[in-house]
Amino acid sequence: MQAVKEVRAREGCGLKRIARRLVLVATVCALLAIILEFGTLVGAPLLTPLNLDHWRLKRIAIFFCFLVAVYAFWSVTKDRQMEGLSVKVCSWWLEAGASARVVSIVGVVAALPVLLVLFPTAASRVVGDGYDFRVPLIAAVAVFAAALLLLYREKIARQLEWGFLIISLSFGTLMCACMPVIAEVTWDGQIHFNSANAVSYVLDAEYSGADVLMTRFDAVLILDLLESGDVAAIWNPKQDAESVAAANEVMLVFDDSGFESVVGARRYGDTTWVSAASVGYLPLAVGLWTGRLLHLDCLGRFFLARTFSIVFHSLVFFFAIRRLRSGKTIVAALGLLPTPMLTAANFSYDPWCYALITYAFARYVGVLQSGSVFRRCDAWAIYGCFFLGALVKAVVFPLLLIMFVAPRRSFSSRKSEVRFRMAAIMVVLALLSSFAVPFIASGAAGGDVRGGANVSSAGQVAFILANPLSFLGILGEFCIGFFSPLNVVKGNNAFSGFPYLVMDPSRVACTAVVEWLVLVCAVLVDRDERDKAYRGPATKVACVVGACCAFALVATALYVSFTPVGYPGIGGVQPRYVLPFLAAVFLVFANFRNGPLLPEGRHVYAKAFLGVEWAIMAFVMIMMFVMSF
């Protein structure tokens, strides 16, 4: 009896601790939600926290739910590796010792050109309107990154994720600084900016004249930045110093021309931003929100939003690399591909999808390499990150087929194995509902207006059901042409495809070939005995079937929503759509060796890899922002 009382007492104390913790979390999240609402009103030009009518309880409730969700996700996914990271970061910098002075000096030198970017009007008064800050900025940041790589080469060779972070953040922020002010220098940038700005307000979004201009596809004409081509197809922006300075001045004038507001959860143009894909705008939205809070002008807000996006991309890949025992250079090479770096440095939701799905596969592989079992935090992290990333492009859900072939020895019991497989099924069903339910609810009547006047989703679905064999022929012919080597020669590739900033296809093709070689070398060299755990034929088959089905669904989705009814081809499928597949292909499928090609020289290879990636990124910067003007 006494033992029963003691057990009940312990259970009671445990329940009380949980209750106290829940109350504490709810209280902190409520206070933070109120602070976020206050910051939103402080940053909004037409609103003020001093007017109680401007406060929105609905927006506070959304902030509260968001904070609770973030805390819950962190609680179920964190482990000792995450908890000890801050201690390791501090110890690493303390170990630098005398080198800290050198790093500080180089950092100051690299920061000076960035100040010229953030304050272009002040720079023009000092050095004149014809001054082109990009050349010294590229040189300074490249030297800064090289200095860090050399100073910490031994530690970076052992912990490659830090070398990746140096290159990614250095050249990523450099892209943000050198980027033309318009959003449409990457695919559909103006649409992504419109959504990101609306998400940053949650409700009752406000648009300055510059914000409205950023939502227009013809902004390049208004700012007189069109060098050649047609804005409805392929075009090339002006990038000479005088044109860029003049466009910035025009943008600043538009920024002061007044503000427009929309009611509710809507974007400019009276369309709602509420959709599953809008989760991909969170990094950009946080950057825009912070820029308004700091009362930056439009150039500062746009730069800060782009910077937040590249920081998110870099940090997620940093943690993905950190999870692996081998194959670190594979994921690092994927994170430093020029195309995803370019989209991460501009307005797009693709970086969110690409980074989180890559992290999900890296954590999955990391558990298999370690020889341990899947813990609850691993399952939550893998499926949570895949789900959040795939919400942007839900049709990639067949990639989860790989999770069904995880070896049984990686589970502590039969029950945990069943739970792991069932979780994958639940994620698949959730992703299916994220696009199937809105499609059915809307009656499937519309389509993507960019595809032309003859686009009708309902009509296209009826055509496919009536002519399944004809559609399979169209799909097969499209896939053969899409993956043809001629696409690389034309500059249409997922590795180094630039929609507007580089018009010479030979340079793009050469960069893609080099990136292919880097990835092939990484696949051959960066392997060891621990990779046997996921090398079976079932894994290979799951990768092939999952990737093929996912791409077929991508093409089918564009055929339904973008292509005219009955058209004998598929339009709108861009090379960047295959980016979420790369982690599964190169990290999981391309796993053939029993050990490293250079077992005695992996540290040497890591140094060489970082040197090559630094050179590639420097060449890409010169190709985009020096050779093009």
C-alpha positions as semicolon CSV with decimal commas, in nm:
position;residue;x (nm);y (nm);z (nm)
1;M;0,000;0,000;0,000
2;Q;0,280;0,236;0,086
3;A;0,449;0,166;-0,251
4;V;0,122;0,245;-0,433
5;K;0,096;0,577;-0,249
6;E;0,454;0,666;-0,340
7;V;0,389;0,590;-0,710
8;R;0,072;0,802;-0,707
9;A;0,258;1,083;-0,533
10;R;0,532;1,078;-0,796
11;E;0,270;1,076;-1,073
12;G;0,097;1,370;-0,909
13;C;0,423;1,565;-0,887
14;G;0,493;1,483;-1,251
15;L;0,151;1,610;-1,358
16;K;0,200;1,926;-1,156
17;R;0,537;1,988;-1,320
18;I;0,383;1,941;-1,664
19;A;0,096;2,174;-1,575
20;R;0,336;2,441;-1,445
21;R;0,546;2,409;-1,759
22;L;0,243;2,443;-1,985
23;V;0,127;2,752;-1,797
24;L;0,475;2,901;-1,822
25;V;0,500;2,829;-2,196
26;A;0,152;2,971;-2,260
27;T;0,232;3,285;-2,060
28;V;0,564;3,345;-2,236
29;C;0,411;3,284;-2,579
30;A;0,124;3,521;-2,501
31;L;0,366;3,795;-2,395
32;L;0,578;3,740;-2,705
33;A;0,266;3,751;-2,924
34;I;0,173;4,087;-2,777
35;I;0,530;4,210;-2,835
36;L;0,513;4,093;-3,198
37;E;0,183;4,277;-3,245
38;F;0,339;4,588;-3,093
39;G;0,636;4,558;-3,330
40;T;0,405;4,512;-3,628
41;L;0,220;4,832;-3,543
42;V;0,544;5,022;-3,481
43;G;0,679;4,920;-3,821
44;A;0,356;4,969;-4,017
45;P;0,352;5,317;-4,175
46;L;-0,027;5,365;-4,148
47;L;-0,072;5,209;-3,804
48;T;0,035;5,299;-3,451
49;P;0,035;5,106;-3,121
50;L;-0,104;5,417;-2,952
51;N;-0,440;5,365;-3,122
52;L;-0,625;5,070;-2,968
53;D;-0,839;5,035;-3,280
54;H;-0,527;4,930;-3,473
55;W;-0,459;4,631;-3,246
56;R;-0,586;4,301;-3,392
57;L;-0,677;4,021;-3,151
58;K;-0,688;3,777;-3,443
59;R;-0,330;3,862;-3,536
60;I;-0,220;3,822;-3,173
61;A;-0,389;3,481;-3,166
62;I;-0,208;3,380;-3,486
63;F;0,124;3,492;-3,338
64;F;0,047;3,294;-3,020
65;C;-0,035;2,974;-3,210
66;F;0,276;3,015;-3,423
67;L;0,502;3,054;-3,119
68;V;0,345;2,754;-2,945
69;A;0,397;2,545;-3,260
70;V;0,762;2,652;-3,285
71;Y;0,823;2,565;-2,920
72;A;0,646;2,230;-2,953
73;F;0,846;2,138;-3,264
74;W;1,173;2,237;-3,094
75;S;1,083;2,034;-2,785
76;V;1,013;1,713;-2,973
77;T;1,312;1,735;-3,211
78;K;1,598;1,864;-2,996
79;D;1,867;1,628;-2,871
80;R;2,207;1,651;-2,702
81;Q;2,377;1,754;-3,024
82;M;2,156;2,062;-3,055
83;E;2,181;2,150;-2,686
84;G;2,561;2,135;-2,690
85;L;2,607;2,339;-3,005
86;S;2,621;2,678;-2,834
87;V;2,895;2,557;-2,600
88;K;3,099;2,427;-2,894
89;V;3,059;2,753;-3,085
90;C;3,188;2,956;-2,791
91;S;3,479;2,721;-2,729
92;W;3,578;2,727;-3,098
93;W;3,604;3,106;-3,104
94;L;3,785;3,113;-2,771
95;E;4,040;2,866;-2,907
96;A;4,116;3,107;-3,192
97;G;4,326;3,317;-2,956
98;A;4,558;3,556;-3,137
99;S;4,388;3,491;-3,471
100;A;4,083;3,682;-3,347
101;R;4,256;4,010;-3,425
102;V;4,317;3,907;-3,783
103;V;3,957;3,792;-3,821
104;S;3,830;4,120;-3,677
105;I;4,043;4,327;-3,914
106;V;3,935;4,128;-4,220
107;G;3,573;4,145;-4,103
108;V;3,585;4,524;-4,074
109;V;3,740;4,554;-4,419
110;A;3,466;4,333;-4,566
111;A;3,192;4,522;-4,379
112;L;3,278;4,863;-4,526
113;P;3,144;4,789;-4,876
114;V;2,830;4,642;-4,721
115;L;2,765;4,978;-4,556
116;L;2,780;5,135;-4,900
117;V;2,509;4,891;-5,010
118;L;2,280;4,965;-4,716
119;F;2,317;5,341;-4,759
120;P;2,343;5,398;-5,135
121;T;2,241;5,763;-5,119
122;A;2,518;5,844;-4,870
123;A;2,768;5,654;-5,084
124;S;2,668;5,848;-5,394
125;R;2,733;6,176;-5,213
126;V;3,081;6,062;-5,108
127;V;3,213;5,889;-5,418
128;G;2,975;6,008;-5,689
129;D;2,687;5,852;-5,879
130;G;2,913;5,665;-6,119
131;Y;3,085;5,460;-5,850
132;D;3,032;5,086;-5,889
133;F;3,055;4,927;-5,545
134;R;3,017;4,569;-5,670
135;V;3,374;4,504;-5,786
136;P;3,543;4,606;-5,457
137;L;3,260;4,437;-5,265
138;I;3,313;4,104;-5,444
139;A;3,689;4,128;-5,393
140;A;3,660;4,216;-5,023
141;V;3,412;3,941;-4,937
142;A;3,606;3,680;-5,138
143;V;3,923;3,773;-4,948
144;F;3,731;3,763;-4,620
145;A;3,602;3,410;-4,688
146;A;3,944;3,289;-4,805
147;A;4,110;3,430;-4,493
148;L;3,870;3,245;-4,262
149;L;3,912;2,920;-4,455
150;L;4,291;2,947;-4,430
151;L;4,301;3,054;-4,066
152;Y;4,084;2,763;-3,949
153;R;4,171;2,507;-4,217
154;E;4,260;2,225;-3,976
155;K;3,944;2,253;-3,768
156;I;3,730;2,304;-4,077
157;A;3,878;1,992;-4,238
158;R;3,749;1,792;-3,940
159;Q;3,418;1,979;-3,914
160;L;3,323;2,063;-4,270
161;E;2,996;2,229;-4,175
162;W;3,186;2,536;-4,053
163;G;3,365;2,573;-4,385
164;F;3,032;2,545;-4,564
165;L;2,885;2,814;-4,339
166;I;3,172;3,053;-4,416
167;I;3,133;3,015;-4,793
168;S;2,754;3,013;-4,793
169;L;2,707;3,318;-4,573
170;S;2,989;3,517;-4,733
171;F;2,886;3,468;-5,095
172;G;2,515;3,449;-5,011
173;T;2,507;3,792;-4,851
174;L;2,725;3,913;-5,137
175;M;2,454;3,802;-5,381
176;C;2,194;3,987;-5,172
177;A;2,403;4,302;-5,189
178;C;2,476;4,289;-5,563
179;M;2,127;4,179;-5,668
180;P;1,933;4,420;-5,891
181;V;1,666;4,593;-5,688
182;I;1,376;4,430;-5,876
183;A;1,241;4,100;-5,750
184;E;1,205;3,929;-6,087
185;V;1,568;3,836;-6,135
186;T;1,467;3,487;-6,028
187;W;1,161;3,292;-6,130
188;D;0,832;3,469;-6,043
189;G;1,013;3,691;-5,792
190;Q;0,745;3,960;-5,804
191;I;0,474;3,711;-5,706
192;H;0,685;3,575;-5,421
193;F;0,755;3,927;-5,294
194;N;0,385;4,009;-5,294
195;S;0,307;3,701;-5,085
196;A;0,602;3,752;-4,849
197;N;0,501;4,111;-4,778
198;A;0,143;4,005;-4,704
199;V;0,260;3,724;-4,474
200;S;0,485;3,968;-4,287
201;Y;0,174;4,162;-4,179
202;V;-0,045;3,851;-4,132
203;L;-0,352;4,077;-4,162
204;D;-0,418;4,416;-4,320
205;A;-0,095;4,435;-4,519
206;E;0,041;4,772;-4,631
207;Y;0,233;4,847;-4,949
208;S;0,445;5,149;-5,020
209;G;0,485;5,268;-5,377
210;A;0,812;5,075;-5,395
211;D;0,641;4,759;-5,263
212;V;0,371;4,789;-5,529
213;L;0,638;4,832;-5,793
214;M;0,813;4,515;-5,673
215;T;0,490;4,319;-5,733
216;R;0,482;4,413;-6,103
217;F;0,635;4,195;-6,374
218;D;0,713;4,508;-6,579
219;A;0,910;4,679;-6,299
220;V;1,222;4,637;-6,512
221;L;1,065;4,870;-6,770
222;I;0,952;5,130;-6,517
223;L;1,300;5,140;-6,363
224;D;1,461;5,149;-6,710
225;L;1,664;4,836;-6,638
226;L;1,578;4,641;-6,952
227;E;1,894;4,578;-7,154
228;S;1,748;4,342;-7,413
229;G;1,477;4,084;-7,469
230;D;1,106;4,070;-7,394
231;V;0,965;4,093;-7,040
232;A;0,707;3,830;-7,135
233;A;0,979;3,578;-7,221
234;I;1,359;3,604;-7,185
235;W;1,528;3,930;-7,105
236;N;1,850;4,070;-6,966
237;P;1,865;4,355;-6,709
238;K;2,106;4,645;-6,721
239;Q;2,377;4,614;-6,458
240;D;2,605;4,910;-6,523
241;A;2,663;5,139;-6,226
242;E;2,472;5,437;-6,367
243;S;2,160;5,235;-6,448
244;V;2,161;5,061;-6,110
245;A;2,207;5,391;-5,921
246;A;1,927;5,554;-6,121
247;A;1,693;5,261;-6,055
248;N;1,767;5,279;-5,682
249;E;1,685;5,650;-5,680
250;V;1,358;5,588;-5,862
251;M;1,271;5,312;-5,616
252;L;1,334;5,548;-5,323
253;V;1,105;5,807;-5,483
254;F;0,832;5,546;-5,521
255;D;0,886;5,446;-5,156
256;D;0,790;5,798;-5,046
257;S;0,494;5,832;-5,283
258;G;0,232;5,698;-5,042
259;F;0,091;5,372;-4,909
260;E;-0,190;5,136;-4,997
261;S;-0,348;4,884;-4,763
262;V;-0,545;4,564;-4,815
263;V;-0,803;4,424;-4,575
264;G;-0,766;4,085;-4,413
265;A;-0,529;3,806;-4,513
266;R;-0,483;3,932;-4,868
267;R;-0,205;4,032;-5,104
268;Y;-0,191;4,335;-5,327
269;G;-0,431;4,263;-5,610
270;D;-0,706;4,133;-5,377
271;T;-0,600;3,768;-5,367
272;T;-0,555;3,575;-5,043
273;W;-0,213;3,457;-4,930
274;V;-0,364;3,180;-4,715
275;S;-0,237;2,851;-4,856
276;A;-0,013;2,567;-4,749
277;A;0,272;2,698;-4,968
278;S;0,281;3,031;-4,782
279;V;0,478;2,868;-4,501
280;G;0,779;2,895;-4,733
281;Y;0,773;3,275;-4,706
282;L;0,847;3,284;-4,333
283;P;1,220;3,377;-4,358
284;L;1,143;3,654;-4,608
285;A;0,848;3,775;-4,402
286;V;1,060;3,796;-4,087
287;G;1,319;3,999;-4,278
288;L;1,059;4,244;-4,412
289;W;0,899;4,272;-4,066
290;T;1,236;4,347;-3,907
291;G;1,320;4,602;-4,176
292;R;0,998;4,791;-4,108
293;L;1,060;4,777;-3,734
294;L;1,400;4,941;-3,793
295;H;1,232;5,195;-4,025
296;L;1,468;5,115;-4,313
297;D;1,393;5,249;-4,658
298;C;1,276;5,011;-4,931
299;L;1,632;4,920;-5,035
300;G;1,721;4,829;-4,677
301;R;1,401;4,625;-4,630
302;F;1,454;4,429;-4,949
303;F;1,820;4,364;-4,865
304;L;1,733;4,249;-4,512
305;A;1,460;4,012;-4,636
306;R;1,701;3,856;-4,886
307;T;1,964;3,826;-4,613
308;F;1,723;3,646;-4,378
309;S;1,646;3,402;-4,658
310;I;2,012;3,317;-4,726
311;V;2,081;3,285;-4,353
312;F;1,794;3,036;-4,321
313;H;1,927;2,838;-4,618
314;S;2,280;2,835;-4,474
315;L;2,180;2,734;-4,121
316;V;1,952;2,447;-4,228
317;F;2,226;2,304;-4,450
318;F;2,477;2,359;-4,169
319;F;2,273;2,137;-3,936
320;A;2,213;1,885;-4,216
321;I;2,588;1,848;-4,275
322;R;2,647;1,826;-3,901
323;R;2,416;1,522;-3,876
324;L;2,627;1,309;-4,110
325;R;2,927;1,089;-4,032
326;S;3,024;1,064;-4,399
327;G;2,887;1,232;-4,708
328;K;2,931;1,578;-4,558
329;T;3,081;1,710;-4,881
330;I;2,781;1,576;-5,077
331;V;2,533;1,785;-4,878
332;A;2,772;2,082;-4,870
333;A;2,801;2,069;-5,251
334;L;2,420;2,056;-5,277
335;G;2,391;2,360;-5,049
336;L;2,643;2,558;-5,256
337;L;2,488;2,494;-5,597
338;P;2,455;2,833;-5,771
339;T;2,085;2,803;-5,857
340;P;1,954;2,742;-5,502
341;M;2,199;3,002;-5,370
342;L;2,057;3,254;-5,618
343;T;1,696;3,178;-5,522
344;A;1,786;3,192;-5,151
345;A;1,936;3,538;-5,207
346;N;1,616;3,668;-5,362
347;F;1,238;3,638;-5,315
348;S;1,133;3,275;-5,349
349;Y;0,992;2,990;-5,142
350;D;1,212;2,731;-5,315
351;P;1,497;2,761;-5,056
352;W;1,254;2,664;-4,779
353;C;1,152;2,347;-4,965
354;Y;1,502;2,253;-5,079
355;A;1,677;2,307;-4,745
356;L;1,422;2,135;-4,521
357;I;1,382;1,827;-4,743
358;T;1,760;1,795;-4,764
359;Y;1,782;1,816;-4,385
360;A;1,517;1,543;-4,349
361;F;1,719;1,302;-4,564
362;A;2,048;1,400;-4,396
363;R;1,906;1,324;-4,053
364;Y;1,761;0,996;-4,179
365;V;2,098;0,892;-4,321
366;G;2,279;1,018;-4,010
367;V;2,083;0,783;-3,786
368;L;2,158;0,487;-4,015
369;Q;2,528;0,575;-4,026
370;S;2,552;0,598;-3,648
371;G;2,426;0,242;-3,602
372;S;2,173;0,359;-3,344
373;V;1,795;0,334;-3,351
374;F;1,542;0,594;-3,457
375;R;1,438;0,789;-3,150
376;R;1,120;0,988;-3,117
377;C;1,309;1,314;-3,173
378;D;1,458;1,174;-3,495
379;A;1,119;1,074;-3,632
380;W;0,968;1,413;-3,548
381;A;1,261;1,596;-3,706
382;I;1,263;1,383;-4,023
383;Y;0,892;1,390;-4,091
384;G;0,835;1,740;-3,954
385;C;1,103;1,895;-4,174
386;F;0,994;1,696;-4,479
387;F;0,631;1,795;-4,426
388;L;0,709;2,165;-4,378
389;G;0,940;2,171;-4,678
390;A;0,705;1,973;-4,902
391;L;0,409;2,202;-4,824
392;V;0,559;2,433;-5,086
393;K;0,555;2,154;-5,348
394;A;0,338;1,881;-5,200
395;V;0,361;1,658;-5,511
396;V;0,712;1,548;-5,405
397;F;0,559;1,324;-5,137
398;P;0,660;0,998;-5,320
399;L;1,016;1,062;-5,199
400;L;0,894;0,938;-4,860
401;L;0,895;0,588;-5,007
402;I;1,259;0,574;-4,896
403;M;1,147;0,583;-4,533
404;F;0,960;0,254;-4,577
405;V;1,279;0,059;-4,650
406;A;1,472;0,160;-4,337
407;P;1,639;-0,156;-4,200
408;R;1,466;-0,323;-3,905
409;R;1,782;-0,315;-3,696
410;S;1,741;0,064;-3,682
411;F;1,435;0,029;-3,457
412;S;1,428;-0,060;-3,090
413;S;1,114;-0,274;-3,127
414;R;0,856;-0,390;-3,374
415;K;0,614;-0,137;-3,228
416;S;0,848;0,157;-3,291
417;E;0,903;0,033;-3,648
418;V;0,528;0,029;-3,714
419;R;0,492;0,378;-3,568
420;F;0,773;0,504;-3,793
421;R;0,605;0,363;-4,107
422;M;0,263;0,489;-4,001
423;A;0,404;0,837;-3,949
424;A;0,521;0,836;-4,312
425;I;0,171;0,741;-4,426
426;M;0,021;1,022;-4,218
427;V;0,259;1,275;-4,373
428;V;0,169;1,151;-4,722
429;L;-0,204;1,186;-4,647
430;A;-0,154;1,534;-4,503
431;L;0,042;1,647;-4,809
432;L;-0,217;1,497;-5,042
433;S;-0,494;1,684;-4,863
434;S;-0,298;2,010;-4,875
435;F;-0,349;2,036;-5,251
436;A;-0,636;1,793;-5,319
437;V;-0,884;1,958;-5,083
438;P;-0,840;2,314;-5,224
439;F;-0,851;2,171;-5,577
440;I;-1,182;1,996;-5,512
441;A;-1,326;2,284;-5,309
442;S;-1,258;2,532;-5,589
443;G;-1,425;2,306;-5,842
444;A;-1,098;2,282;-6,039
445;A;-1,236;2,547;-6,272
446;G;-0,939;2,777;-6,295
447;G;-0,575;2,749;-6,386
448;D;-0,252;2,944;-6,385
449;V;-0,322;3,259;-6,587
450;R;0,043;3,272;-6,690
451;G;-0,016;2,961;-6,900
452;G;-0,251;3,138;-7,140
453;A;-0,620;3,188;-7,201
454;N;-0,687;2,823;-7,287
455;V;-0,578;2,689;-6,947
456;S;-0,849;2,508;-6,754
457;S;-0,769;2,265;-6,477
458;A;-1,108;2,095;-6,498
459;G;-1,084;2,061;-6,874
460;Q;-0,731;1,924;-6,854
461;V;-0,826;1,665;-6,594
462;A;-1,116;1,557;-6,815
463;F;-0,877;1,527;-7,110
464;I;-0,635;1,308;-6,910
465;L;-0,914;1,079;-6,788
466;A;-1,052;1,046;-7,139
467;N;-0,711;0,993;-7,302
468;P;-0,480;0,826;-7,047
469;L;-0,253;0,662;-7,306
470;S;-0,213;0,985;-7,501
471;F;-0,118;1,166;-7,181
472;L;0,136;0,898;-7,089
473;G;0,293;0,946;-7,431
474;I;0,306;1,324;-7,379
475;L;0,458;1,274;-7,033
476;G;0,721;1,028;-7,157
477;E;0,823;1,247;-7,449
478;F;0,850;1,548;-7,219
479;C;1,069;1,364;-6,966
480;I;1,308;1,249;-7,240
481;G;1,348;1,603;-7,367
482;F;1,367;1,757;-7,019
483;F;1,657;1,538;-6,906
484;S;1,839;1,558;-7,237
485;P;2,205;1,674;-7,217
486;L;2,109;1,945;-7,468
487;N;1,922;2,119;-7,188
488;V;2,249;2,166;-7,000
489;V;2,414;2,310;-7,311
490;K;2,125;2,555;-7,343
491;G;2,165;2,661;-6,981
492;N;1,850;2,484;-6,860
493;N;1,976;2,293;-6,557
494;A;1,904;2,280;-6,188
495;F;2,268;2,329;-6,085
496;S;2,360;2,664;-6,237
497;G;2,052;2,789;-6,418
498;F;2,010;3,168;-6,402
499;P;1,685;3,301;-6,551
500;Y;1,799;3,657;-6,623
501;L;2,139;3,747;-6,479
502;V;2,355;3,530;-6,710
503;M;2,265;3,516;-7,077
504;D;2,567;3,322;-7,206
505;P;2,464;2,952;-7,208
506;S;2,824;2,833;-7,251
507;R;2,928;2,979;-6,914
508;V;2,622;2,831;-6,747
509;A;2,691;2,491;-6,904
510;C;3,058;2,498;-6,796
511;T;2,956;2,581;-6,439
512;A;2,706;2,295;-6,440
513;V;2,970;2,049;-6,564
514;V;3,209;2,156;-6,288
515;E;2,933;2,114;-6,028
516;W;2,861;1,765;-6,164
517;L;3,228;1,675;-6,127
518;V;3,235;1,808;-5,770
519;L;2,933;1,599;-5,676
520;V;3,070;1,286;-5,846
521;C;3,400;1,327;-5,658
522;A;3,212;1,374;-5,332
523;V;3,006;1,061;-5,394
524;L;3,322;0,857;-5,466
525;V;3,549;0,996;-5,194
526;D;3,327;1,082;-4,900
527;R;3,200;0,735;-4,811
528;D;3,298;0,479;-4,548
529;E;3,189;0,147;-4,400
530;R;2,898;0,304;-4,215
531;D;2,720;0,369;-4,545
532;K;2,653;-0,005;-4,582
533;A;2,351;0,042;-4,356
534;Y;2,145;0,195;-4,638
535;R;2,300;0,041;-4,950
536;G;2,057;-0,244;-5,011
537;P;1,867;-0,296;-5,338
538;A;1,540;-0,203;-5,167
539;T;1,676;0,144;-5,095
540;K;1,791;0,186;-5,455
541;V;1,451;0,080;-5,590
542;A;1,268;0,308;-5,346
543;C;1,485;0,604;-5,453
544;V;1,425;0,545;-5,823
545;V;1,051;0,484;-5,790
546;G;1,002;0,773;-5,549
547;A;1,197;1,024;-5,759
548;C;1,033;0,914;-6,086
549;C;0,682;0,928;-5,939
550;A;0,750;1,265;-5,780
551;F;0,873;1,416;-6,105
552;A;0,581;1,265;-6,295
553;L;0,346;1,434;-6,048
554;V;0,532;1,765;-6,087
555;A;0,491;1,747;-6,464
556;T;0,128;1,640;-6,433
557;A;0,052;1,928;-6,195
558;L;0,194;2,177;-6,444
559;Y;0,008;2,009;-6,729
560;V;-0,318;2,051;-6,538
561;S;-0,265;2,403;-6,404
562;F;-0,040;2,568;-6,663
563;T;-0,076;2,397;-7,003
564;P;-0,366;2,458;-7,245
565;V;-0,619;2,174;-7,263
566;G;-0,507;1,889;-7,487
567;Y;-0,175;2,049;-7,577
568;P;0,080;1,789;-7,698
569;G;0,348;1,915;-7,463
570;I;0,391;2,024;-7,100
571;G;0,468;2,384;-7,018
572;G;0,595;2,560;-6,706
573;V;0,821;2,284;-6,570
574;Q;1,149;2,451;-6,474
575;P;1,480;2,281;-6,384
576;R;1,464;2,416;-6,028
577;Y;1,171;2,183;-5,961
578;V;1,408;1,886;-5,936
579;L;1,610;2,044;-5,654
580;P;1,416;1,864;-5,375
581;F;1,512;1,531;-5,537
582;L;1,889;1,589;-5,523
583;A;1,944;1,481;-5,161
584;A;1,768;1,150;-5,223
585;V;1,959;1,090;-5,548
586;F;2,313;1,186;-5,445
587;L;2,308;1,107;-5,074
588;V;2,094;0,792;-5,065
589;F;2,086;0,639;-5,414
590;A;2,448;0,716;-5,518
591;N;2,584;0,497;-5,240
592;F;2,792;0,225;-5,403
593;R;3,133;0,216;-5,235
594;N;3,231;0,007;-4,931
595;G;3,480;0,269;-4,818
596;P;3,638;0,600;-4,909
597;L;3,841;0,631;-5,228
598;L;4,108;0,818;-5,031
599;P;4,098;0,667;-4,678
600;E;4,421;0,838;-4,571
601;G;4,350;1,175;-4,723
602;R;3,992;1,271;-4,636
603;H;4,105;1,585;-4,453
604;V;4,313;1,684;-4,754
605;Y;4,013;1,623;-4,976
606;A;3,792;1,835;-4,747
607;K;4,035;2,128;-4,781
608;A;4,050;2,084;-5,159
609;F;3,671;2,063;-5,176
610;L;3,627;2,393;-4,991
611;G;3,890;2,557;-5,210
612;V;3,710;2,444;-5,526
613;E;3,372;2,561;-5,392
614;W;3,522;2,899;-5,303
615;A;3,656;2,931;-5,658
616;I;3,320;2,829;-5,809
617;M;3,128;3,083;-5,604
618;A;3,381;3,358;-5,686
619;F;3,346;3,276;-6,057
620;V;2,965;3,278;-6,032
621;M;2,973;3,623;-5,871
622;I;3,201;3,756;-6,144
623;M;2,988;3,591;-6,413
624;M;2,664;3,742;-6,281
625;F;2,775;4,088;-6,171
626;V;3,098;4,170;-6,356
627;M;3,100;3,994;-6,695
628;S;2,736;4,087;-6,753
629;F;2,795;4,463;-6,757
